[in-house]
Coordinates of C-alpha atoms in Angstrom, one line a residue:
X1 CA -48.1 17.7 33.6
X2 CA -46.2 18.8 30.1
X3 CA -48.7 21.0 28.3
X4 CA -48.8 21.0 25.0
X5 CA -50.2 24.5 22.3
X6 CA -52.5 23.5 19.4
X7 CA -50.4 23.5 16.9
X8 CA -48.9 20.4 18.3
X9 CA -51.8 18.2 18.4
X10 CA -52.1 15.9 16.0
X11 CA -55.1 17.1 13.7
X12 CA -58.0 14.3 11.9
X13 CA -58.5 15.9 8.3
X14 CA -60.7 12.8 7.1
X15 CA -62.1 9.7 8.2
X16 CA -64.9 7.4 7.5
X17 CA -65.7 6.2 10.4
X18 CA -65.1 7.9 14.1
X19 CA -65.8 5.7 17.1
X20 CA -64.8 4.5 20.3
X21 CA -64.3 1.4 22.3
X22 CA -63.2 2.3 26.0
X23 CA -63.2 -0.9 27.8
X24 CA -60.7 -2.3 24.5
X25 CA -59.1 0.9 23.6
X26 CA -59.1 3.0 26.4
X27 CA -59.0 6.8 26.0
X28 CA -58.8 6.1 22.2
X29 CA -60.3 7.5 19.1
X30 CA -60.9 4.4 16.3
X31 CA -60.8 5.9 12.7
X32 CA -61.4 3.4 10.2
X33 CA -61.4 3.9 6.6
X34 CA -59.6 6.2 4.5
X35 CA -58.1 7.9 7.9
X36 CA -55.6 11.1 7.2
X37 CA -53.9 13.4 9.8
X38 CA -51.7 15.6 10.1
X39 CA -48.9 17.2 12.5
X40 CA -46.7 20.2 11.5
X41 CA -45.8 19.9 7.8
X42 CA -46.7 15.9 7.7
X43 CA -49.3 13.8 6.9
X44 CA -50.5 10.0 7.6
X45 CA -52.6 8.0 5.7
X46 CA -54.0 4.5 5.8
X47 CA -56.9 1.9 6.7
X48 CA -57.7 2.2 10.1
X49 CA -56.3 4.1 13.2
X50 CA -56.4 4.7 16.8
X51 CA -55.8 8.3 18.2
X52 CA -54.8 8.8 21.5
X53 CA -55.6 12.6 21.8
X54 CA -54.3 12.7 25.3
X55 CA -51.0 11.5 25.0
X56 CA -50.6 13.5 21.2
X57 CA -49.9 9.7 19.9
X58 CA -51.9 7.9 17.0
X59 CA -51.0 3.9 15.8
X60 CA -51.8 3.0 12.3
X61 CA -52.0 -0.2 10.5
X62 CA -52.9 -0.8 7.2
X63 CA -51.4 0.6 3.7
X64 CA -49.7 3.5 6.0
X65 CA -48.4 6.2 3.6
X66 CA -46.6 9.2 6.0
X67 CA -45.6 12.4 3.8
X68 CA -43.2 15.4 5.0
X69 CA -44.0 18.1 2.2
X70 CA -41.9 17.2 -1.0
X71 CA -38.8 15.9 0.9
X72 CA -39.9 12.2 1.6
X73 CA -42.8 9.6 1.4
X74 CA -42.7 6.6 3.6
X75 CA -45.0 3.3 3.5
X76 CA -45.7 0.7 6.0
X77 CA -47.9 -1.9 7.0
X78 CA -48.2 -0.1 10.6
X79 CA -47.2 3.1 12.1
X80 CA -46.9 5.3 15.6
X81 CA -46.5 8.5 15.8
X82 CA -46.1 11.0 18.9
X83 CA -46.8 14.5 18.7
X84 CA -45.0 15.4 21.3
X85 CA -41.3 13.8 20.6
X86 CA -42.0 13.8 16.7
X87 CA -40.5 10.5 16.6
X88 CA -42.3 7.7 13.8
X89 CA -41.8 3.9 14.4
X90 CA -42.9 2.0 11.2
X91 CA -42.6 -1.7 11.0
X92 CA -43.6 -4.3 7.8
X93 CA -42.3 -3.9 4.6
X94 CA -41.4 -0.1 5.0
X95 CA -39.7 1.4 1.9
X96 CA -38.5 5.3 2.5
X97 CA -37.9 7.5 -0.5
X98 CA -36.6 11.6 -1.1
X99 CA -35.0 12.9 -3.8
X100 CA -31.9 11.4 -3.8
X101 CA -32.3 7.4 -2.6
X102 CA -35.2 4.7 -1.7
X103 CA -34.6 3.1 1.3
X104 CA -36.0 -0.4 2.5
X105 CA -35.9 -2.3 5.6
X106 CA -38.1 -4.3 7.9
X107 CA -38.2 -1.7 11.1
X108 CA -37.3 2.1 11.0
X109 CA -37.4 4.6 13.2
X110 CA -37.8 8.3 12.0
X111 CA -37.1 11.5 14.3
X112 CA -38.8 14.7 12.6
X113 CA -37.2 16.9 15.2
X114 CA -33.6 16.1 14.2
X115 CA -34.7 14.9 10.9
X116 CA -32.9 11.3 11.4
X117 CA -33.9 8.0 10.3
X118 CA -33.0 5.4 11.7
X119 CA -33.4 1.1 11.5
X120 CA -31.8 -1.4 13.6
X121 CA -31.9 -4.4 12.3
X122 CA -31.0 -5.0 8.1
X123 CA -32.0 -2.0 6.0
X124 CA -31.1 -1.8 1.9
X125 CA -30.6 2.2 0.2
X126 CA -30.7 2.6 -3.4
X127 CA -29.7 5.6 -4.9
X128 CA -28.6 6.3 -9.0
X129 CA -25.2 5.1 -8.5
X130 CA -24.8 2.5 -6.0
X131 CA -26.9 0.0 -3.9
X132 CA -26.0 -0.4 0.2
X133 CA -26.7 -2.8 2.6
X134 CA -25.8 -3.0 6.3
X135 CA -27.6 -4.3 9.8
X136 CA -27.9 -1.4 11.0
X137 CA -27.8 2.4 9.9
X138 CA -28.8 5.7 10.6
X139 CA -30.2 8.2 7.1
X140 CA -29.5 11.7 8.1
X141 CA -31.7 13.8 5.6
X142 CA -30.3 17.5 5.8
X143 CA -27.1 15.9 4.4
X144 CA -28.4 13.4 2.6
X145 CA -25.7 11.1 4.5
X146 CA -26.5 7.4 5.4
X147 CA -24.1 6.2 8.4
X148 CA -23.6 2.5 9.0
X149 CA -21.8 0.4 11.6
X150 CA -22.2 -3.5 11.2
X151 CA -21.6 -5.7 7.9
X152 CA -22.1 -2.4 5.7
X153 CA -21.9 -3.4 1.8
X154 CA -21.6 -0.3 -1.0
X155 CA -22.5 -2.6 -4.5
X156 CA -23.1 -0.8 -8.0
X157 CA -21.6 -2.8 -12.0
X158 CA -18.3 -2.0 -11.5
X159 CA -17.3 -2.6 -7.5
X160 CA -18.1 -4.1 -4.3
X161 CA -17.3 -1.8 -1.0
X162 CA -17.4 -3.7 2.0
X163 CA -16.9 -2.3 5.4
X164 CA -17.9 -2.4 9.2
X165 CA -18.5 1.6 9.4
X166 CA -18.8 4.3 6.9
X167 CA -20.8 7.4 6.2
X168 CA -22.2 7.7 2.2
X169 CA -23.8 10.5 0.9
X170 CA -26.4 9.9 -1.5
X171 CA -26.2 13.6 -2.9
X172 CA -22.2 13.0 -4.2
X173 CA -21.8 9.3 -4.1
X174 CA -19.0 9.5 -2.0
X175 CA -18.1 7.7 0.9
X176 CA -16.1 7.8 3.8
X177 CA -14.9 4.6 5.6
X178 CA -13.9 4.7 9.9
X179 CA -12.8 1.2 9.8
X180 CA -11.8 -2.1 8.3
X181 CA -13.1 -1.8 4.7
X182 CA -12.3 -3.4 1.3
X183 CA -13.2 -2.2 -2.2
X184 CA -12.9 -5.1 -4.6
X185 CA -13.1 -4.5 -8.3
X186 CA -15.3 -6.6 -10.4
X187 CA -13.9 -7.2 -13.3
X188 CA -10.1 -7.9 -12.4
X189 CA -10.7 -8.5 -8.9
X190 CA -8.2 -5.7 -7.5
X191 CA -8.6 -4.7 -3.6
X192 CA -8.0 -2.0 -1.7
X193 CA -8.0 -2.0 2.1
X194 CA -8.0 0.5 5.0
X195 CA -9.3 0.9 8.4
X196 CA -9.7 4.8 7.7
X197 CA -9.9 6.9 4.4
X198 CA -12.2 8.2 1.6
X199 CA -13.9 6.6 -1.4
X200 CA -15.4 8.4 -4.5
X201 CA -17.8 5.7 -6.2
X202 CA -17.8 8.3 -9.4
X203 CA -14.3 8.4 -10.0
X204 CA -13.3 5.1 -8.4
X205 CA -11.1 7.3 -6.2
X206 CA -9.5 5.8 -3.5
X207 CA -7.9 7.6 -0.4
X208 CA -6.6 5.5 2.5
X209 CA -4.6 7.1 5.2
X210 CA -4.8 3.7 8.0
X211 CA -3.4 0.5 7.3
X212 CA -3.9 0.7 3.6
X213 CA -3.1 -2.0 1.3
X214 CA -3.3 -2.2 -2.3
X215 CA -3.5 -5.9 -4.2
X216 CA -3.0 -5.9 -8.1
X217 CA -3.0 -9.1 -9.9
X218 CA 1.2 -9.1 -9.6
X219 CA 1.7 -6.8 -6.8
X220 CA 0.9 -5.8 -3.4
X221 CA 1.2 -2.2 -2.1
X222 CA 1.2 -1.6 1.8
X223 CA 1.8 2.0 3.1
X224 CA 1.1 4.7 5.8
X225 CA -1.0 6.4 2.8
X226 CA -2.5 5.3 -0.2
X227 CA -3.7 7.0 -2.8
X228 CA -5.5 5.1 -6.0
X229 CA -7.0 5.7 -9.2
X230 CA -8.3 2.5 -10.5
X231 CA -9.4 4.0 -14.2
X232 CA -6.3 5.7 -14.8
X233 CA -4.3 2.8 -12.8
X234 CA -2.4 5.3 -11.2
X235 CA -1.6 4.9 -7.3
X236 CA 0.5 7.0 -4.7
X237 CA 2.3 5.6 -1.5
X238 CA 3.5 7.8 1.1
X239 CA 5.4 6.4 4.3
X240 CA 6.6 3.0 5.5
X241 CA 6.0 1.6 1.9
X242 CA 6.1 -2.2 0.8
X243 CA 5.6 -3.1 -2.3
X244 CA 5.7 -7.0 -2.8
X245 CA 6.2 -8.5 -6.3
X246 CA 4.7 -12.2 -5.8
X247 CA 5.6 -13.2 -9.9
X248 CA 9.7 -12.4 -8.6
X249 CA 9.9 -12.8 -5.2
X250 CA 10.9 -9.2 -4.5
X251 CA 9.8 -6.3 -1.9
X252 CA 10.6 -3.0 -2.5
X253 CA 10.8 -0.4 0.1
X254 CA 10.6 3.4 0.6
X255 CA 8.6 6.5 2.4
X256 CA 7.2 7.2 -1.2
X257 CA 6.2 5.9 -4.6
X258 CA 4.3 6.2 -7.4
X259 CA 2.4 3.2 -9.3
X260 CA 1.3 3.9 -13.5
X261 CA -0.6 0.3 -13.9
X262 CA -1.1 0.6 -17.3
X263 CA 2.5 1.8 -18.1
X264 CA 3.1 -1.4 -15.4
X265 CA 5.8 1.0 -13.7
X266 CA 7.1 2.0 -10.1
X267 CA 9.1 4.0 -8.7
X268 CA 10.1 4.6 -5.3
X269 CA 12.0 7.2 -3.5
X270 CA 13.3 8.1 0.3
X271 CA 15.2 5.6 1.8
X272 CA 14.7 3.5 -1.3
X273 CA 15.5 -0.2 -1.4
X274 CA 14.8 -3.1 -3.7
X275 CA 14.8 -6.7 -1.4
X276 CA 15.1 -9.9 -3.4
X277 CA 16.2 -13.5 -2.2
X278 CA 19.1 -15.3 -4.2
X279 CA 18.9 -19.0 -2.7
X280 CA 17.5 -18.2 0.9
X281 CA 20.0 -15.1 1.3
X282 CA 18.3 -11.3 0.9
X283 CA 20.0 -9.5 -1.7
X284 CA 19.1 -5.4 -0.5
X285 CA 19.8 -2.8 -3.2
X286 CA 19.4 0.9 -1.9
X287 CA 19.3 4.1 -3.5
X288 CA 17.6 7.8 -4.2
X289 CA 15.4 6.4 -6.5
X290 CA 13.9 3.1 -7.7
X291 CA 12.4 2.7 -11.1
X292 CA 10.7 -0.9 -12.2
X293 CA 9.2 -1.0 -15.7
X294 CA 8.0 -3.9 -17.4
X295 CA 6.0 -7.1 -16.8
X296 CA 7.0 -9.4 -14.6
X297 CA 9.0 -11.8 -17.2
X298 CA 10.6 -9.1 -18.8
X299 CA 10.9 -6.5 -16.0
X300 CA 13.5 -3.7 -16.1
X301 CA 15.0 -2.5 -12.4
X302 CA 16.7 0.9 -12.5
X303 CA 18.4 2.0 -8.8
X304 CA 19.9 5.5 -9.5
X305 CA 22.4 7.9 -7.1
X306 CA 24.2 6.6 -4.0
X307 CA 23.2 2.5 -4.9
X308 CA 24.7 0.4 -2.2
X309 CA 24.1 -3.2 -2.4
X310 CA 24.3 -5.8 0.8
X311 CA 24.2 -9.7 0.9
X312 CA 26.0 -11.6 3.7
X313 CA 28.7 -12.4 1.5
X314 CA 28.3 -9.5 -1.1
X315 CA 28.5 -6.3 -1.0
X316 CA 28.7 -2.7 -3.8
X317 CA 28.5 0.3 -4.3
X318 CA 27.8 2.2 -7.4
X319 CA 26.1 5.8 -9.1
X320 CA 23.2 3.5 -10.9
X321 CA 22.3 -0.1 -11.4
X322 CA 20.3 -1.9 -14.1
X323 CA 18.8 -5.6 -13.9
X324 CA 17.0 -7.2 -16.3
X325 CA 14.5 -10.0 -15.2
X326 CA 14.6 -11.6 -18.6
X327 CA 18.5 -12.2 -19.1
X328 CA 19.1 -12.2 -15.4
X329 CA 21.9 -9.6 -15.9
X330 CA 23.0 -6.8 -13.4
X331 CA 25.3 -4.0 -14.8
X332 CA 27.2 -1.7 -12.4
X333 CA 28.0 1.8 -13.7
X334 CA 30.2 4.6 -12.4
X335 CA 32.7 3.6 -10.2
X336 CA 31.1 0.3 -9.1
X337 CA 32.9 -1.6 -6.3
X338 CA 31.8 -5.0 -5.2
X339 CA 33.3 -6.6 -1.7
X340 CA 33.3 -10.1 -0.9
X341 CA 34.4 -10.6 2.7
X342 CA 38.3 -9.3 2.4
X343 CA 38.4 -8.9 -1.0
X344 CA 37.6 -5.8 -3.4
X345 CA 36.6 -5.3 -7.2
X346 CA 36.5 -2.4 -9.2
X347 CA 36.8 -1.6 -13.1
X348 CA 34.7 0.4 -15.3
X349 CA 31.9 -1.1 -15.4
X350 CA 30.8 -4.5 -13.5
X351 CA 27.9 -6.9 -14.4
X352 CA 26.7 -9.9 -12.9
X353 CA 24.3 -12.7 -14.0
X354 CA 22.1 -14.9 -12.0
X355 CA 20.3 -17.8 -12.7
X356 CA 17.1 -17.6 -13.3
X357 CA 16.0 -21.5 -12.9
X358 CA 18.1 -21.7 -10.1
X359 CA 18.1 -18.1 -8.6
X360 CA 21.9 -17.9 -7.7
X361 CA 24.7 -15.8 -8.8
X362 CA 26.0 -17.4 -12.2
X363 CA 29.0 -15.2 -13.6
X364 CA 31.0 -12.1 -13.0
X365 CA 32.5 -9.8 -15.6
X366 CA 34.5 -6.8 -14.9
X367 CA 34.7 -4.3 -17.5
X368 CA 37.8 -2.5 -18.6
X369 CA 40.5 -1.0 -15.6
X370 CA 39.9 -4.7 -13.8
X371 CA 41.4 -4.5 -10.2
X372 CA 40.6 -6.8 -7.6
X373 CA 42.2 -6.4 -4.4
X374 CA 42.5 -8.6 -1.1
X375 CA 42.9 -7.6 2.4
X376 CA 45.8 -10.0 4.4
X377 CA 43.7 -11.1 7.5
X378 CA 47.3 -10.4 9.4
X379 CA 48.7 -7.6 8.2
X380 CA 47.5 -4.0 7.6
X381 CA 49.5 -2.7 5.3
X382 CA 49.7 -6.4 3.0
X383 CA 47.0 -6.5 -0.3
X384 CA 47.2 -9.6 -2.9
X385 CA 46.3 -7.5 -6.3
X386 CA 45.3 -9.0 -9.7
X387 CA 44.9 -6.2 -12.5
X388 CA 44.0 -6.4 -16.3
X389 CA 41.9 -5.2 -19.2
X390 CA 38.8 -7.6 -17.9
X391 CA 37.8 -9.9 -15.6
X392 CA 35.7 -12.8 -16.0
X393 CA 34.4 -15.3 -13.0
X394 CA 32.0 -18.3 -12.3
X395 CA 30.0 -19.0 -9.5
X396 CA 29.2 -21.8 -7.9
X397 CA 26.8 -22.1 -4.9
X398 CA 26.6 -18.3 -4.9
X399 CA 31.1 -18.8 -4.2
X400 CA 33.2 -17.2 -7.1
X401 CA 35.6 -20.0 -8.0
X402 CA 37.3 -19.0 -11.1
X403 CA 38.5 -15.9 -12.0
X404 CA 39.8 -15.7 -16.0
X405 CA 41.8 -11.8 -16.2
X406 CA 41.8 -11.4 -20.2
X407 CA 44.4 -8.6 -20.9
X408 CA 47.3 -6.9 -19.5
X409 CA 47.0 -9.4 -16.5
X410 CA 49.0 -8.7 -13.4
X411 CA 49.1 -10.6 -10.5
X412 CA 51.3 -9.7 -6.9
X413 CA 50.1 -12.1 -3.9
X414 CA 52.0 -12.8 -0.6
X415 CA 52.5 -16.7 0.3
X416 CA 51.9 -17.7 3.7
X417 CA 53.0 -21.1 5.6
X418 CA 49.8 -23.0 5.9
X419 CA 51.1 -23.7 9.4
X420 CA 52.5 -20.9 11.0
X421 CA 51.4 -18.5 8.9
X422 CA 54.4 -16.8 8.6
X423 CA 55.2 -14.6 5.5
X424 CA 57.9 -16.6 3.2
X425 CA 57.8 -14.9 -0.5
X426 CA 56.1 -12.6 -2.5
X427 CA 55.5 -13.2 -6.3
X428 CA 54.6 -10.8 -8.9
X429 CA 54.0 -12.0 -12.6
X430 CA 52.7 -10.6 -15.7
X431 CA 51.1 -12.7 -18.8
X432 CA 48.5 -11.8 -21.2
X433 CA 45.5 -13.8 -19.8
X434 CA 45.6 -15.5 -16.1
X435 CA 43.3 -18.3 -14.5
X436 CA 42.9 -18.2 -10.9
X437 CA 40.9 -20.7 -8.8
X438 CA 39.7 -19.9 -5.6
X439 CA 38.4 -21.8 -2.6
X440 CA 36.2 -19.8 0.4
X441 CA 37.4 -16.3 -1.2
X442 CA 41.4 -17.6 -1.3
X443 CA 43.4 -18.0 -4.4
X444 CA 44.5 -21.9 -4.3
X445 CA 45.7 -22.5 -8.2
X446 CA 47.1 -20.2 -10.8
X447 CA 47.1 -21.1 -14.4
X448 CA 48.8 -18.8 -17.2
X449 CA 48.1 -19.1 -20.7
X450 CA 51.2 -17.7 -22.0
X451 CA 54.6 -17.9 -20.3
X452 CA 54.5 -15.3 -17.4
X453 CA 57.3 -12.6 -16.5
X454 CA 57.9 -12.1 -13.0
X455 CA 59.7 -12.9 -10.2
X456 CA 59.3 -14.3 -6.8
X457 CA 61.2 -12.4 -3.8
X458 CA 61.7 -13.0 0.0
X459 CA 59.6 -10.8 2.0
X460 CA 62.9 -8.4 2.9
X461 CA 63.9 -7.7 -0.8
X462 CA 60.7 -6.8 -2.2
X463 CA 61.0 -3.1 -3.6
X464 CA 58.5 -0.9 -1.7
X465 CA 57.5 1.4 -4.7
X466 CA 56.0 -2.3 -6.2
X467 CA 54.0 -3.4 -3.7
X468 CA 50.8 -1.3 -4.8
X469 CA 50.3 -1.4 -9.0
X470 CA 49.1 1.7 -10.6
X471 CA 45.9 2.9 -9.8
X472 CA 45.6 1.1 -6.3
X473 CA 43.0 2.6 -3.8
X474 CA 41.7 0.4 -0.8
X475 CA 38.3 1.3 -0.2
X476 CA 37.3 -0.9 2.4
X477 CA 35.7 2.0 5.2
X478 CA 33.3 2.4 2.4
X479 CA 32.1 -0.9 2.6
X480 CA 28.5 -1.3 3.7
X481 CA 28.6 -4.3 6.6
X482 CA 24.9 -3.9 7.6
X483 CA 21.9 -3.4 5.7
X484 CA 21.4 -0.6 8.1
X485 CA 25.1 0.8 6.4
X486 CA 23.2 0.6 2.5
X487 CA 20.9 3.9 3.8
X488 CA 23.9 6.0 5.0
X489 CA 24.8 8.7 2.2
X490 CA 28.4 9.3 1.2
X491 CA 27.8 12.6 -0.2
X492 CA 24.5 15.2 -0.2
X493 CA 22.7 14.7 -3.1
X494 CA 20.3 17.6 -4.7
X495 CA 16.7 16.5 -2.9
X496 CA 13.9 15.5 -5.7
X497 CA 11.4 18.7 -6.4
X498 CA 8.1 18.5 -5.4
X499 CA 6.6 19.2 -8.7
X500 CA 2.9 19.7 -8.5
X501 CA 2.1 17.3 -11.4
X502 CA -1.8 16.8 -12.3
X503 CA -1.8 12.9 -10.5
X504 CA 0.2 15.3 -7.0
X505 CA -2.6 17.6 -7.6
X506 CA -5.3 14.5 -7.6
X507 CA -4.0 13.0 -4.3
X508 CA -3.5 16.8 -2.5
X509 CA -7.0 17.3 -3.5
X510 CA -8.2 13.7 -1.7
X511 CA -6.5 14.4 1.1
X512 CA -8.3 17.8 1.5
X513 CA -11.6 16.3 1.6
X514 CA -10.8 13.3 3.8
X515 CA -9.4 15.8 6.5
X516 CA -13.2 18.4 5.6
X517 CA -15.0 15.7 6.3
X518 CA -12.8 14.7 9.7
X519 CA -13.5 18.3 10.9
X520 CA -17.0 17.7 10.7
X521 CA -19.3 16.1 13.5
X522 CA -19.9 13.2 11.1
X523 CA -20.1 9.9 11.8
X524 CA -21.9 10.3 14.7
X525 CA -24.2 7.7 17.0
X526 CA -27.7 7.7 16.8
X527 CA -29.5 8.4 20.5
X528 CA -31.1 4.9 20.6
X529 CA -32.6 5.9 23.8
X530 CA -35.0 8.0 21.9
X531 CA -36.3 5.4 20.2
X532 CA -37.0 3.1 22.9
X533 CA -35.0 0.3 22.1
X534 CA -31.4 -0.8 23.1
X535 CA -28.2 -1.3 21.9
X536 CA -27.4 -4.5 20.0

């Protein structure tokens, strides 16, 4: 037999009625009327009561009113209480409140020993900030903390938090999610998602470090990390980025990024590359760093340092790239080179234009020092050249089909047998402007708009100094033939600082109190056994 010392009973301070009624009650004491008690620091009050003194246990019913000093005062229709585990079960219209939040539910359990309260089954907590709902959850009142498992809802004006397991302190407003959750804005309807991360309901700080995904009205952001500052509409991406543009039908890529909302502007960096489809065919554009400005109609794309472009029949290279969504136009600058199959383009500067009602390439225009070279599929040391001041092309079908050199135009090309294949002559002419007209990448008509100078010679008395014109370089090893080839660096590049600017110092800060709170017990199970009931 457990003995228990005095100052464990449970103690009658008033009553207005004390009787008994063994053969209904057995070994009970029946207090009716205005019935208090007490037990180490708390009170009970209501109607009418029966105290088992034996057993250190009293039920209640009736306007039940329990008080622990000045932390906390609970009401019920009915009541137990034991003595000896200090563990309340209160059941009809309870409501709970402290200092900090009112709680209200149908059943709750509350252990004074470890000072936890607990209710199974649909429970409501209402503090100054924020209003939460969930099936089941646990209050824990030395930390103020209120931990929930199953369909867990965190609702105040300005968002809805919905998750299947978080912990929320009442004391800070902050919350901290341990699995699939979803904070939804109300007035724009913008979501975050994560399965693991940190939430300030203040701020509207957002700190994700599983699964995180970040839906704007124009973009989506998935990432490793996320963090996201809804009121200053700033967000930070770190690792195995994706950022999806669903007005243009482009996915960027990277390991990290920073998102200005308001500024609508992105930028991206390590392993950088900007993924858009040009009729069913992935255009990838890589480089150090990504910069997209703009709304969607009139968005700006900047790719700076090391760009390399692949498509399956395109390929470049260039120092920086500029596209604008409005015009449709690409320009190329600093020794830009573009490849198509066995055939190579350089000048000064290179643009391109798409179509933007049809989405395919459109025009080329080659910019001053125009050079385009082509590979002989049979010989290794053969090249068809054309050279001039500019270069002009159309598209069609996403195939350049004309090319129009304006200025200075130069042309050397080596003429096959269509059946044998054998070499036969090589001409080289000169003429102020030059049409050529080309069918899958091969010149097959060549117009001039002046009379040309030049001369055609059999293979064996073609000069050697003439068959390269001035400025020739054959850069085909640089040529990127995979999109894996787009992320290998031709030179070492000066890394990017890691300046500690005040939104670095915001997400640095986040991530220190996600990993606190991870070094804490936190989150943890509440010993249903205790309670006498089971698992649902």
């Amino acid at each position: 037999m457990t003995i228990f010392s005095q100052t464990k009973q449970i103690k009658i301070l008033s009553t207005e009625l004390s009787t008994a009624d063994e053969k209904k009650y057995p070994g009970a004491t029946i207090l009716i009327g205005s019935v208090k008690m007490s037990h180490e620091g708390a009170t009970l009050e209501c109607k009418r009561a029966l105290l088992y003194k034996k057993d250190n246990l009293f039920k209640a019913l009736g306007e039940v009113v329990i008080e622990q000093g000045d932390s906390i005062i609970q009401y019920s229709d009915f009541a137990t209480y034991s003595g000896n585990t200090k563990i309340a079960k209160s059941w009809g219209n309870v409501e709970i409140n402290d200092k900090e939040m009112k709680l209200s539910t149908d059943t709750l359990y509350f252990d004074r020993k470890e000072q936890i309260l607990f209710y199974p089954n649909n429970g409501t907590i209402r503090d100054k900030k924020n209003t939460l709902k969930s099936k089941r959850g646990t209050y824990y009142l030395k930390d103020k903390k209120f931990s929930a498992r199953t369909n867990v809802t965190v609702v105040n004006p300005e968002n809805n938090l919905e998750s299947n397991h978080l912990d929320y302190y009442t004391n800070s407003n902050l919350a901290y999610l341990y699995g699939p959750s979803t904070v939804t804005n109300l007035k724009d309807s913008t979501k975050v998602y994560a399965e693991k991360g940190f939430y300030d309901t203040n701020t509207d700080v957002s700190y994700f470090v599983k699964n995180a995904k970040l839906f704007l009205k124009e973009r989506t952001v998935l990432a490793d990390s996320l963090y996201y500052d809804k009121r200053n509409g700033f967000a930070s991406a770190t690792n195995r980025i994706k950022v999806i543009d669903t007005v243009q039908n482009m996915v960027a890529k990277g390991n990290y990024a920073e998102l200005y909302e308001l500024k609508d502007s992105l930028f991206i960096i390590d392993k950088a590359v900007a993924i858009s489809v040009l009729d069913k065919d992935s255009m990838y554009v890589a480089g150090d760093k990504i910069l997209l400005t703009g709304k969607p109609e009139k968005r700006i794309a900047r790719i700076y340092n090391n760009v390399k472009i692949f498509k399956s029949d395109l390929q470049g290279k260039c120092d920086s790239i500029h596209t604008n969504q409005a015009t449709g136009l690409t320009r190329m600058f600093k020794n830009p080179i573009l490849w198509s199959q066995n055939s190579q383009i350089t000048g000064d500067s290179i643009q391109f234009l798409t179509n933007k009602e049809t989405n395919k390439l459109d025009s080329l225009k080659v910019i001053q020092n125009a050079f385009m070279i082509q590979k002989d599929s049979l010989a290794n040391d053969v090249f068809n050249q054309i050279k001039g001041r500019n270069i002009f092309g159309k598209f069609k079908d996403n195939d350049l089909r004309t090319m129009l050199v304006k200025g200075n135009a130069e042309s050397l090309y080596y003429n096959r047998n269509e059946d044998s294949k054998k070499l036969e002559t090589i001409t080289k002419q000169t003429s102020s402007d030059i049409e050529f007209t080309l069918e899958k990448n091969e010149i097959t008509q060549t117009k001039y708009f002046k009379k040309p100078e030049g001369k055609t010679f059999p293979p064996s008395e073609f000069p050697e100094e003439e068959k390269k014109f001035k400025g020739f370089i054959w850069r085909g090893p640089e040529q990127p033939l995979t999109v894996e080839d787009i992320f290998v660096k031709d030179n070492v590049t000066i890394p990017l600082k890691n300046t500690k600017t005040q939104s670095r110092i915001a997400v640095d800060k986040a991530k220190d109190q996600l990993n606190k709170e991870s070094l804490k017990k936190g989150s943890e199970k509440p010993n249903l056994k205790k309670f006498n009931i089971k698992k649902r």
